[in-house]
Tab-separated table of C-alpha atoms in Angstrom:
chain	number	residue	atom	x	y	z
A	1	GLN	CA	1.115	-47.335	-33.627
A	2	VAL	CA	3.678	-46.447	-35.023
A	3	LEU	CA	3.554	-43.256	-36.148
A	4	PRO	CA	6.249	-40.509	-37.317
A	5	VAL	CA	5.849	-37.061	-37.412
A	6	GLU	CA	7.206	-34.410	-39.618
A	7	SER	CA	8.395	-30.879	-39.109
A	8	GLY	CA	10.760	-28.528	-40.279
A	9	GLY	CA	9.179	-28.075	-44.456
A	10	GLY	CA	8.257	-25.096	-45.242
A	11	SER	CA	9.115	-21.934	-48.043
A	12	VAL	CA	12.473	-20.900	-49.529
A	13	GLN	CA	13.445	-19.913	-52.675
A	14	ALA	CA	15.924	-22.171	-54.663
A	15	GLY	CA	19.235	-22.213	-54.462
A	16	GLY	CA	18.347	-22.077	-49.938
A	17	SER	CA	18.530	-24.526	-48.089
A	18	LEU	CA	15.861	-26.996	-44.834
A	19	ARG	CA	16.672	-28.908	-42.282
A	20	LEU	CA	13.582	-31.492	-42.102
A	21	SER	CA	13.103	-33.863	-38.330
A	22	CYS	CA	10.939	-36.929	-37.959
A	23	SER	CA	10.147	-37.522	-34.985
A	24	LEU	CA	8.869	-41.716	-33.556
A	25	SER	CA	5.754	-40.430	-31.139
A	26	GLY	CA	5.472	-43.073	-28.077
A	27	TYR	CA	8.731	-45.177	-29.918
A	28	SER	CA	12.289	-45.435	-30.323
A	29	ILE	CA	14.107	-44.300	-33.372
A	30	ASN	CA	16.817	-47.098	-32.208
A	31	GLU	CA	15.231	-50.117	-33.146
A	32	TYR	CA	13.984	-48.638	-37.005
A	33	CYS	CA	14.858	-47.357	-40.840
A	34	MET	CA	13.854	-44.428	-40.972
A	35	GLY	CA	13.329	-42.508	-44.437
A	36	TRP	CA	12.625	-39.925	-45.868
A	37	PHE	CA	9.820	-39.992	-48.712
A	38	ARG	CA	7.659	-37.356	-51.058
A	39	GLN	CA	5.370	-36.818	-53.515
A	40	GLY	CA	5.707	-38.518	-56.210
A	41	SER	CA	5.476	-36.300	-60.295
A	42	ILE	CA	1.855	-39.222	-60.911
A	43	GLY	CA	1.225	-39.976	-57.071
A	44	GLY	CA	2.854	-42.479	-54.643
A	45	ARG	CA	6.249	-41.164	-53.118
A	46	ASP	CA	9.670	-41.744	-54.292
A	47	GLY	CA	12.119	-43.154	-52.157
A	48	LEU	CA	14.935	-40.176	-51.289
A	49	ALA	CA	17.098	-41.153	-48.922
A	50	THR	CA	17.589	-43.832	-45.762
A	51	ILE	CA	19.211	-44.635	-43.111
A	52	GLY	CA	20.158	-47.915	-40.607
A	53	THR	CA	19.942	-48.816	-37.075
A	54	ASP	CA	23.518	-48.936	-37.999
A	55	GLY	CA	23.978	-46.063	-39.820
A	56	ASN	CA	24.071	-46.922	-43.168
A	57	ALA	CA	22.477	-44.094	-45.488
A	58	ASP	CA	21.279	-44.654	-48.973
A	59	TYR	CA	20.975	-42.451	-51.625
A	60	ALA	CA	18.495	-42.184	-54.436
A	61	ASP	CA	20.617	-40.587	-56.922
A	62	LEU	CA	18.589	-37.546	-57.406
A	63	VAL	CA	19.412	-36.143	-54.370
A	64	LYS	CA	23.473	-37.339	-53.805
A	65	GLY	CA	25.121	-34.604	-52.662
A	66	ARG	CA	22.433	-32.524	-52.207
A	67	PHE	CA	20.844	-33.844	-48.620
A	68	THR	CA	22.011	-36.012	-46.090
A	69	VAL	CA	20.323	-37.895	-43.386
A	70	SER	CA	21.215	-38.680	-40.132
A	71	ARG	CA	19.679	-40.005	-36.821
A	72	ASP	CA	20.089	-38.546	-33.773
A	73	ASN	CA	19.841	-41.584	-31.502
A	74	ALA	CA	19.818	-40.309	-28.317
A	75	ARG	CA	17.317	-36.639	-28.817
A	76	ASN	CA	15.204	-39.524	-30.918
A	77	ILE	CA	14.834	-37.097	-33.983
A	78	LEU	CA	15.795	-38.415	-38.038
A	79	TYR	CA	16.902	-35.308	-39.593
A	80	LEU	CA	16.409	-35.193	-43.581
A	81	GLN	CA	19.090	-31.880	-44.355
A	82	MET	CA	18.505	-29.938	-48.107
A	83	ASN	CA	20.927	-28.280	-49.623
A	84	ASN	CA	19.981	-25.531	-53.656
A	85	LEU	CA	16.988	-26.724	-53.355
A	86	GLN	CA	14.945	-26.421	-56.547
A	87	PRO	CA	11.484	-25.707	-57.624
A	88	GLU	CA	10.927	-29.005	-58.654
A	89	ASP	CA	11.822	-30.001	-55.130
A	90	THR	CA	8.250	-28.142	-54.132
A	91	ARG	CA	6.567	-31.469	-52.697
A	92	LEU	CA	4.991	-32.758	-49.519
A	93	TYR	CA	7.281	-34.438	-47.678
A	94	TYR	CA	6.761	-38.178	-45.230
A	95	CYS	CA	9.496	-39.812	-42.398
A	96	GLY	CA	8.445	-42.770	-42.698
A	97	ALA	CA	10.220	-46.374	-40.020
A	98	ARG	CA	10.208	-49.878	-40.148
A	99	LYS	CA	11.341	-51.425	-37.467
A	100	MET	CA	14.477	-53.556	-37.498
A	101	THR	CA	14.777	-57.620	-37.211
A	102	SER	CA	17.211	-59.996	-36.842
A	103	GLY	CA	17.640	-61.474	-40.664
A	104	GLY	CA	14.917	-58.909	-42.013
A	105	ARG	CA	15.168	-56.904	-44.939
A	106	PRO	CA	17.600	-54.883	-44.311
A	107	CYS	CA	17.405	-51.056	-44.862
A	108	LEU	CA	17.825	-49.592	-48.105
A	109	ILE	CA	15.471	-47.623	-50.449
A	110	ARG	CA	13.539	-50.049	-53.237
A	111	TYR	CA	12.418	-52.726	-50.148
A	112	GLY	CA	9.872	-48.947	-48.319
A	113	MET	CA	8.608	-48.413	-45.152
A	114	HIS	CA	5.656	-50.068	-42.806
A	115	PHE	CA	4.830	-46.509	-41.010
A	116	TRP	CA	4.197	-42.869	-42.470
A	117	GLY	CA	4.084	-39.715	-41.335
A	118	GLU	CA	0.657	-37.588	-42.775
A	119	GLY	CA	3.579	-34.829	-44.133
A	120	THR	CA	5.758	-31.671	-44.543
A	121	GLN	CA	5.287	-29.179	-46.864
A	122	VAL	CA	7.954	-27.940	-48.588
A	123	THR	CA	8.451	-25.484	-51.760
A	124	ILE	CA	11.029	-23.565	-53.079
A	125	SER	CA	10.219	-20.314	-55.660
A	126	SER	CA	12.156	-20.001	-57.916
């Protein structure tokens, strides 16, 4: 079972930054579309950013210019750099993964993920 494992959450003041990390327990991220989502205000998960095996990224409008997704295939780690954090960014953040296949769906937020981590809490104080 593919299991994303998140880390890096915490508490910062408004305007601060955090970097989240994610790895796949026992699997290489090289074959996976990877992404970051967060707990939705009315349930479910809101997509923030995805990054494919080719390095192309897809961002939600609400994080463009503030969040940056990246992947280090050599270290098998996915990152989310979050800058200028605001109290409304306080949520549980999830890492997701979906195996890329030839002819399969591209790595875009709207196509979702198949595997999910348990989440890491981000809390922003005003």
